[in-house]
Amino acid sequence: KKNSSAMLPFAVLLLAFWSAGGTTIHLKAGKINTETTEALKEVGVELQDDVLRLYLVSLKDVNEASKTTVKRVIQADLEEYIPDKTFVILANHEQIYEIKGLDTVAWVGEYKEKYKIDPSLPETATRISVMLGHDNHRGSEEGEAIMAQIKERCSVSKGGLATSNLIVLELEPSHKAHEVANCVAKQNEVIWLEDRPELKVFQPKLKMSVQIPSEL
């Protein structure tokens, strides 16, 4: 059984701060206020399995002791931190409810599909970067398997694995980028989707001149 933590790419985050109304987490896809956003409740029997899913975990205070209590449950490091006091982690049903019950944890919520998609993603995008929740246990074979699942589910035939945590999908002219993104966001391991523009290399035109020496 694999246990892991997740890394939220820095580009996804803007800022989070502690306010009188609770912790407000500013994701690039929108704001989450822990006082008004429903915390994780007991899920149905169909989700009580060993599948790893993404969750937001806000700590009462971020220190080595509080981080260690979470790391012991998921048996992995907390790779990336969202200011203020929040982490995104990969955990299964048993692990997340153990974390939810820790004295050091203030709030636990789902990392929903709508949090995963860059609002500025153009409908005409031809390439999409798909970032996976960081998993120290994921190698290239596991990454390839996730990519195959995404391609089959979302009817995308082209694309490749850039790293074990990054997939680049190439869309056909018939594809609508938003429809593809909404489909890809359903994959449990996916943490962020954004446009990946083609890199254009401009080479200056060089003018060649021939100098004819004067007579000696």
PDB file of C-alpha atoms in Angstrom:
ATOM      1  CA  LYS A   1       0.000   0.000   0.000  1.00  0.00           C
ATOM      2  CA  LYS A   2       1.350   3.396  -0.981  1.00  0.00           C
ATOM      3  CA  ASN A   3       1.303   6.329   1.369  1.00  0.00           C
ATOM      4  CA  SER A   4       2.367   9.739   0.209  1.00  0.00           C
ATOM      5  CA  SER A   5       2.217  13.474   0.560  1.00  0.00           C
ATOM      6  CA  ALA A   6       1.379  15.999  -2.113  1.00  0.00           C
ATOM      7  CA  MET A   7       3.151  19.073  -3.298  1.00  0.00           C
ATOM      8  CA  LEU A   8       1.090  22.014  -4.497  1.00  0.00           C
ATOM      9  CA  PRO A   9       3.034  23.814  -7.240  1.00  0.00           C
ATOM     10  CA  PHE A  10       4.003  27.333  -6.192  1.00  0.00           C
ATOM     11  CA  ALA A  11       2.280  28.747  -9.299  1.00  0.00           C
ATOM     12  CA  VAL A  12      -1.066  27.556  -7.937  1.00  0.00           C
ATOM     13  CA  LEU A  13      -0.803  29.695  -4.832  1.00  0.00           C
ATOM     14  CA  LEU A  14      -1.123  33.389  -4.223  1.00  0.00           C
ATOM     15  CA  LEU A  15      -1.351  33.909  -0.480  1.00  0.00           C
ATOM     16  CA  ALA A  16      -3.209  32.725   2.595  1.00  0.00           C
ATOM     17  CA  PHE A  17      -3.638  34.552   5.876  1.00  0.00           C
ATOM     18  CA  TRP A  18      -5.222  34.222   9.282  1.00  0.00           C
ATOM     19  CA  SER A  19      -8.241  36.447   9.839  1.00  0.00           C
ATOM     20  CA  ALA A  20     -10.903  36.842  12.492  1.00  0.00           C
ATOM     21  CA  GLY A  21     -13.237  34.720  10.340  1.00  0.00           C
ATOM     22  CA  GLY A  22     -10.904  31.733  10.230  1.00  0.00           C
ATOM     23  CA  THR A  23      -8.184  30.818   7.777  1.00  0.00           C
ATOM     24  CA  THR A  24      -8.702  32.191   4.285  1.00  0.00           C
ATOM     25  CA  ILE A  25      -6.714  30.227   1.728  1.00  0.00           C
ATOM     26  CA  HIS A  26      -6.138  32.097  -1.502  1.00  0.00           C
ATOM     27  CA  LEU A  27      -5.679  29.595  -4.292  1.00  0.00           C
ATOM     28  CA  LYS A  28      -5.184  30.843  -7.813  1.00  0.00           C
ATOM     29  CA  ALA A  29      -8.511  29.180  -8.652  1.00  0.00           C
ATOM     30  CA  GLY A  30     -10.368  30.977  -5.833  1.00  0.00           C
ATOM     31  CA  LYS A  31     -10.622  31.627  -2.103  1.00  0.00           C
ATOM     32  CA  ILE A  32     -11.456  29.139   0.626  1.00  0.00           C
ATOM     33  CA  ASN A  33     -12.541  30.337   4.062  1.00  0.00           C
ATOM     34  CA  THR A  34     -12.370  27.537   6.606  1.00  0.00           C
ATOM     35  CA  GLU A  35     -15.162  29.068   8.682  1.00  0.00           C
ATOM     36  CA  THR A  36     -17.677  29.118   5.821  1.00  0.00           C
ATOM     37  CA  THR A  37     -16.421  26.157   3.747  1.00  0.00           C
ATOM     38  CA  GLU A  38     -17.754  22.849   4.947  1.00  0.00           C
ATOM     39  CA  ALA A  39     -15.173  20.661   6.615  1.00  0.00           C
ATOM     40  CA  LEU A  40     -14.747  17.046   5.596  1.00  0.00           C
ATOM     41  CA  LYS A  41     -17.538  14.835   6.887  1.00  0.00           C
ATOM     42  CA  GLU A  42     -17.745  11.072   7.068  1.00  0.00           C
ATOM     43  CA  VAL A  43     -17.969   9.843   3.496  1.00  0.00           C
ATOM     44  CA  GLY A  44     -20.078   7.076   2.022  1.00  0.00           C
ATOM     45  CA  VAL A  45     -19.069   3.451   2.141  1.00  0.00           C
ATOM     46  CA  GLU A  46     -18.068   3.575  -1.557  1.00  0.00           C
ATOM     47  CA  LEU A  47     -15.204   5.982  -0.709  1.00  0.00           C
ATOM     48  CA  GLN A  48     -13.952   4.082   2.323  1.00  0.00           C
ATOM     49  CA  ASP A  49     -11.051   2.496   0.491  1.00  0.00           C
ATOM     50  CA  ASP A  50      -7.283   2.713   0.093  1.00  0.00           C
ATOM     51  CA  VAL A  51      -7.420   5.081  -2.896  1.00  0.00           C
ATOM     52  CA  LEU A  52      -5.259   8.175  -2.437  1.00  0.00           C
ATOM     53  CA  ARG A  53      -7.168  11.460  -2.801  1.00  0.00           C
ATOM     54  CA  LEU A  54      -6.189  15.107  -2.352  1.00  0.00           C
ATOM     55  CA  TYR A  55      -7.152  17.032   0.804  1.00  0.00           C
ATOM     56  CA  LEU A  56      -6.473  20.441   2.341  1.00  0.00           C
ATOM     57  CA  VAL A  57      -5.149  20.241   5.888  1.00  0.00           C
ATOM     58  CA  SER A  58      -4.897  23.406   8.013  1.00  0.00           C
ATOM     59  CA  LEU A  59      -2.855  23.200  11.195  1.00  0.00           C
ATOM     60  CA  LYS A  60      -3.492  25.200  14.351  1.00  0.00           C
ATOM     61  CA  ASP A  61       0.166  26.141  14.288  1.00  0.00           C
ATOM     62  CA  VAL A  62       2.955  25.171  11.937  1.00  0.00           C
ATOM     63  CA  ASN A  63       5.892  23.762  13.848  1.00  0.00           C
ATOM     64  CA  GLU A  64       7.939  20.590  13.714  1.00  0.00           C
ATOM     65  CA  ALA A  65       5.751  18.844  16.284  1.00  0.00           C
ATOM     66  CA  SER A  66       2.485  19.498  14.418  1.00  0.00           C
ATOM     67  CA  LYS A  67       3.998  18.567  11.037  1.00  0.00           C
ATOM     68  CA  THR A  68       5.462  15.378  12.488  1.00  0.00           C
ATOM     69  CA  THR A  69       2.053  14.188  13.685  1.00  0.00           C
ATOM     70  CA  VAL A  70       0.725  14.425  10.101  1.00  0.00           C
ATOM     71  CA  LYS A  71       3.859  12.927   8.553  1.00  0.00           C
ATOM     72  CA  ARG A  72       3.597   9.904  10.819  1.00  0.00           C
ATOM     73  CA  VAL A  73       0.107   9.182   9.513  1.00  0.00           C
ATOM     74  CA  ILE A  74       0.914   9.442   5.792  1.00  0.00           C
ATOM     75  CA  GLN A  75       4.462   8.085   6.264  1.00  0.00           C
ATOM     76  CA  ALA A  76       5.937  10.768   4.016  1.00  0.00           C
ATOM     77  CA  ASP A  77       7.294  14.301   4.196  1.00  0.00           C
ATOM     78  CA  LEU A  78       5.117  17.375   3.799  1.00  0.00           C
ATOM     79  CA  GLU A  79       6.736  18.654   0.635  1.00  0.00           C
ATOM     80  CA  GLU A  80       5.099  22.034   0.102  1.00  0.00           C
ATOM     81  CA  TYR A  81       3.290  24.487   2.321  1.00  0.00           C
ATOM     82  CA  ILE A  82       0.539  27.001   1.538  1.00  0.00           C
ATOM     83  CA  PRO A  83       0.872  30.131   3.653  1.00  0.00           C
ATOM     84  CA  ASP A  84      -0.784  30.246   6.131  1.00  0.00           C
ATOM     85  CA  LYS A  85      -0.833  26.961   8.017  1.00  0.00           C
ATOM     86  CA  THR A  86      -2.204  24.768   5.222  1.00  0.00           C
ATOM     87  CA  PHE A  87      -0.928  21.766   3.276  1.00  0.00           C
ATOM     88  CA  VAL A  88      -2.341  19.770   0.385  1.00  0.00           C
ATOM     89  CA  ILE A  89      -1.763  16.066   0.929  1.00  0.00           C
ATOM     90  CA  LEU A  90      -2.543  12.753  -0.692  1.00  0.00           C
ATOM     91  CA  ALA A  91      -4.191  10.378   1.765  1.00  0.00           C
ATOM     92  CA  ASN A  92      -6.590   7.471   1.793  1.00  0.00           C
ATOM     93  CA  HIS A  93      -9.837   7.291   3.771  1.00  0.00           C
ATOM     94  CA  GLU A  94      -8.319   5.831   6.942  1.00  0.00           C
ATOM     95  CA  GLN A  95      -5.394   8.265   6.970  1.00  0.00           C
ATOM     96  CA  ILE A  96      -7.416  11.444   6.439  1.00  0.00           C
ATOM     97  CA  TYR A  97      -9.828  10.679   9.267  1.00  0.00           C
ATOM     98  CA  GLU A  98      -6.922   9.944  11.569  1.00  0.00           C
ATOM     99  CA  ILE A  99      -5.435  13.331  10.581  1.00  0.00           C
ATOM    100  CA  LYS A 100      -8.811  15.038  11.072  1.00  0.00           C
ATOM    101  CA  GLY A 101      -8.856  13.823  14.671  1.00  0.00           C
ATOM    102  CA  LEU A 102      -5.404  15.140  15.587  1.00  0.00           C
ATOM    103  CA  ASP A 103      -5.282  17.867  18.248  1.00  0.00           C
ATOM    104  CA  THR A 104      -2.838  19.845  16.101  1.00  0.00           C
ATOM    105  CA  VAL A 105      -5.214  20.035  13.104  1.00  0.00           C
ATOM    106  CA  ALA A 106      -7.697  22.911  12.815  1.00  0.00           C
ATOM    107  CA  TRP A 107      -9.566  21.993   9.619  1.00  0.00           C
ATOM    108  CA  VAL A 108      -9.617  19.371   6.882  1.00  0.00           C
ATOM    109  CA  GLY A 109     -11.432  19.760   3.560  1.00  0.00           C
ATOM    110  CA  GLU A 110     -11.632  18.211   0.134  1.00  0.00           C
ATOM    111  CA  TYR A 111      -9.344  19.476  -2.596  1.00  0.00           C
ATOM    112  CA  LYS A 112     -12.145  19.778  -5.136  1.00  0.00           C
ATOM    113  CA  GLU A 113     -11.987  19.495  -8.907  1.00  0.00           C
ATOM    114  CA  LYS A 114     -12.758  23.197  -9.335  1.00  0.00           C
ATOM    115  CA  TYR A 115      -9.606  24.074  -7.364  1.00  0.00           C
ATOM    116  CA  LYS A 116      -7.477  22.238  -9.935  1.00  0.00           C
ATOM    117  CA  ILE A 117      -8.111  24.290 -13.084  1.00  0.00           C
ATOM    118  CA  ASP A 118      -6.422  27.596 -13.910  1.00  0.00           C
ATOM    119  CA  PRO A 119      -9.262  30.119 -14.470  1.00  0.00           C
ATOM    120  CA  SER A 120      -7.200  31.732 -17.231  1.00  0.00           C
ATOM    121  CA  LEU A 121      -7.011  28.510 -19.278  1.00  0.00           C
ATOM    122  CA  PRO A 122      -8.068  29.556 -22.817  1.00  0.00           C
ATOM    123  CA  GLU A 123     -10.702  27.492 -24.604  1.00  0.00           C
ATOM    124  CA  THR A 124      -8.389  27.467 -27.611  1.00  0.00           C
ATOM    125  CA  ALA A 125      -5.420  25.964 -25.729  1.00  0.00           C
ATOM    126  CA  THR A 126      -3.626  23.286 -27.727  1.00  0.00           C
ATOM    127  CA  ARG A 127      -1.401  21.965 -24.929  1.00  0.00           C
ATOM    128  CA  ILE A 128      -2.193  21.493 -21.238  1.00  0.00           C
ATOM    129  CA  SER A 129       0.230  20.926 -18.369  1.00  0.00           C
ATOM    130  CA  VAL A 130      -1.166  18.387 -15.910  1.00  0.00           C
ATOM    131  CA  MET A 131       0.598  18.483 -12.550  1.00  0.00           C
ATOM    132  CA  LEU A 132       0.193  15.523 -10.228  1.00  0.00           C
ATOM    133  CA  GLY A 133       0.237  15.632  -6.454  1.00  0.00           C
ATOM    134  CA  HIS A 134       3.825  15.006  -5.441  1.00  0.00           C
ATOM    135  CA  ASP A 135       4.416  11.381  -4.526  1.00  0.00           C
ATOM    136  CA  ASN A 136       7.867  10.233  -3.458  1.00  0.00           C
ATOM    137  CA  HIS A 137       6.826   6.663  -4.240  1.00  0.00           C
ATOM    138  CA  ARG A 138       5.739   7.393  -7.827  1.00  0.00           C
ATOM    139  CA  GLY A 139       8.158   6.404 -10.539  1.00  0.00           C
ATOM    140  CA  SER A 140       7.930   6.718 -14.304  1.00  0.00           C
ATOM    141  CA  GLU A 141       5.889   3.503 -14.613  1.00  0.00           C
ATOM    142  CA  GLU A 142       3.235   4.802 -12.202  1.00  0.00           C
ATOM    143  CA  GLY A 143       3.257   8.163 -14.002  1.00  0.00           C
ATOM    144  CA  GLU A 144       2.757   6.433 -17.344  1.00  0.00           C
ATOM    145  CA  ALA A 145      -0.164   4.455 -15.892  1.00  0.00           C
ATOM    146  CA  ILE A 146      -1.872   7.655 -14.682  1.00  0.00           C
ATOM    147  CA  MET A 147      -1.318   9.269 -18.081  1.00  0.00           C
ATOM    148  CA  ALA A 148      -2.870   6.239 -19.808  1.00  0.00           C
ATOM    149  CA  GLN A 149      -5.937   6.483 -17.546  1.00  0.00           C
ATOM    150  CA  ILE A 150      -6.322  10.196 -18.346  1.00  0.00           C
ATOM    151  CA  LYS A 151      -5.961   9.642 -22.089  1.00  0.00           C
ATOM    152  CA  GLU A 152      -8.548   6.860 -22.104  1.00  0.00           C
ATOM    153  CA  ARG A 153     -11.023   8.722 -19.889  1.00  0.00           C
ATOM    154  CA  CYS A 154     -10.747  12.040 -21.723  1.00  0.00           C
ATOM    155  CA  SER A 155     -10.249  10.792 -25.311  1.00  0.00           C
ATOM    156  CA  VAL A 156      -6.845  12.435 -25.712  1.00  0.00           C
ATOM    157  CA  SER A 157      -4.427  10.477 -27.882  1.00  0.00           C
ATOM    158  CA  LYS A 158      -1.340  12.684 -27.817  1.00  0.00           C
ATOM    159  CA  GLY A 159       0.881  13.684 -24.930  1.00  0.00           C
ATOM    160  CA  GLY A 160       3.811  12.574 -22.854  1.00  0.00           C
ATOM    161  CA  LEU A 161       5.242  12.294 -19.377  1.00  0.00           C
ATOM    162  CA  ALA A 162       7.677  15.168 -18.720  1.00  0.00           C
ATOM    163  CA  THR A 163       8.499  13.973 -15.174  1.00  0.00           C
ATOM    164  CA  SER A 164       6.874  11.485 -12.814  1.00  0.00           C
ATOM    165  CA  ASN A 165       4.720  14.384 -11.560  1.00  0.00           C
ATOM    166  CA  LEU A 166       4.071  16.282 -14.818  1.00  0.00           C
ATOM    167  CA  ILE A 167       2.092  15.249 -17.921  1.00  0.00           C
ATOM    168  CA  VAL A 168       1.802  17.364 -21.070  1.00  0.00           C
ATOM    169  CA  LEU A 169      -1.347  16.723 -23.128  1.00  0.00           C
ATOM    170  CA  GLU A 170      -1.585  17.794 -26.771  1.00  0.00           C
ATOM    171  CA  LEU A 171      -5.122  18.575 -27.932  1.00  0.00           C
ATOM    172  CA  GLU A 172      -6.631  17.989 -31.362  1.00  0.00           C
ATOM    173  CA  PRO A 173      -8.468  20.829 -33.159  1.00  0.00           C
ATOM    174  CA  SER A 174     -11.755  19.084 -32.324  1.00  0.00           C
ATOM    175  CA  HIS A 175     -11.030  19.251 -28.585  1.00  0.00           C
ATOM    176  CA  LYS A 176     -12.409  21.976 -26.343  1.00  0.00           C
ATOM    177  CA  ALA A 177      -9.797  22.774 -23.723  1.00  0.00           C
ATOM    178  CA  HIS A 178     -12.293  23.400 -20.905  1.00  0.00           C
ATOM    179  CA  GLU A 179     -14.072  20.096 -21.494  1.00  0.00           C
ATOM    180  CA  VAL A 180     -10.770  18.228 -21.471  1.00  0.00           C
ATOM    181  CA  ALA A 181      -9.638  20.063 -18.312  1.00  0.00           C
ATOM    182  CA  ASN A 182     -12.878  19.246 -16.472  1.00  0.00           C
ATOM    183  CA  CYS A 183     -12.439  15.618 -17.420  1.00  0.00           C
ATOM    184  CA  VAL A 184      -8.770  15.462 -16.391  1.00  0.00           C
ATOM    185  CA  ALA A 185      -9.557  17.142 -13.046  1.00  0.00           C
ATOM    186  CA  LYS A 186     -11.574  14.056 -12.078  1.00  0.00           C
ATOM    187  CA  GLN A 187      -8.345  12.069 -11.813  1.00  0.00           C
ATOM    188  CA  ASN A 188      -7.552  11.748  -8.102  1.00  0.00           C
ATOM    189  CA  GLU A 189      -3.829  12.469  -8.439  1.00  0.00           C
ATOM    190  CA  VAL A 190      -4.206  15.662 -10.490  1.00  0.00           C
ATOM    191  CA  ILE A 191      -3.500  18.823  -8.520  1.00  0.00           C
ATOM    192  CA  TRP A 192      -3.265  21.585 -11.175  1.00  0.00           C
ATOM    193  CA  LEU A 193      -4.021  22.183 -14.856  1.00  0.00           C
ATOM    194  CA  GLU A 194      -2.812  25.134 -16.927  1.00  0.00           C
ATOM    195  CA  ASP A 195      -2.096  26.229 -20.471  1.00  0.00           C
ATOM    196  CA  ARG A 196       1.292  25.222 -21.871  1.00  0.00           C
ATOM    197  CA  PRO A 197       2.000  27.565 -24.780  1.00  0.00           C
ATOM    198  CA  GLU A 198       4.342  26.488 -27.528  1.00  0.00           C
ATOM    199  CA  LEU A 199       7.830  27.878 -27.080  1.00  0.00           C
ATOM    200  CA  LYS A 200       8.857  29.946 -30.057  1.00  0.00           C
ATOM    201  CA  VAL A 201      12.503  30.536 -30.727  1.00  0.00           C
ATOM    202  CA  PHE A 202      13.217  33.658 -32.720  1.00  0.00           C
ATOM    203  CA  GLN A 203      16.479  33.771 -34.579  1.00  0.00           C
ATOM    204  CA  PRO A 204      17.608  37.160 -35.850  1.00  0.00           C
ATOM    205  CA  LYS A 205      18.309  37.338 -39.537  1.00  0.00           C
ATOM    206  CA  LEU A 206      21.984  37.878 -40.147  1.00  0.00           C
ATOM    207  CA  LYS A 207      23.075  40.023 -43.065  1.00  0.00           C
ATOM    208  CA  MET A 208      26.224  38.753 -44.651  1.00  0.00           C
ATOM    209  CA  SER A 209      28.548  41.255 -46.247  1.00  0.00           C
ATOM    210  CA  VAL A 210      31.659  40.514 -48.225  1.00  0.00           C
ATOM    211  CA  GLN A 211      34.494  42.979 -48.014  1.00  0.00           C
ATOM    212  CA  ILE A 212      36.732  43.163 -51.086  1.00  0.00           C
ATOM    213  CA  PRO A 213      40.224  44.362 -50.197  1.00  0.00           C
ATOM    214  CA  SER A 214      41.586  47.315 -52.116  1.00  0.00           C
ATOM    215  CA  GLU A 215      44.574  46.870 -54.378  1.00  0.00           C
ATOM    216  CA  LEU A 216      47.927  46.926 -52.675  1.00  0.00           C
TER     217      LEU A 216
END
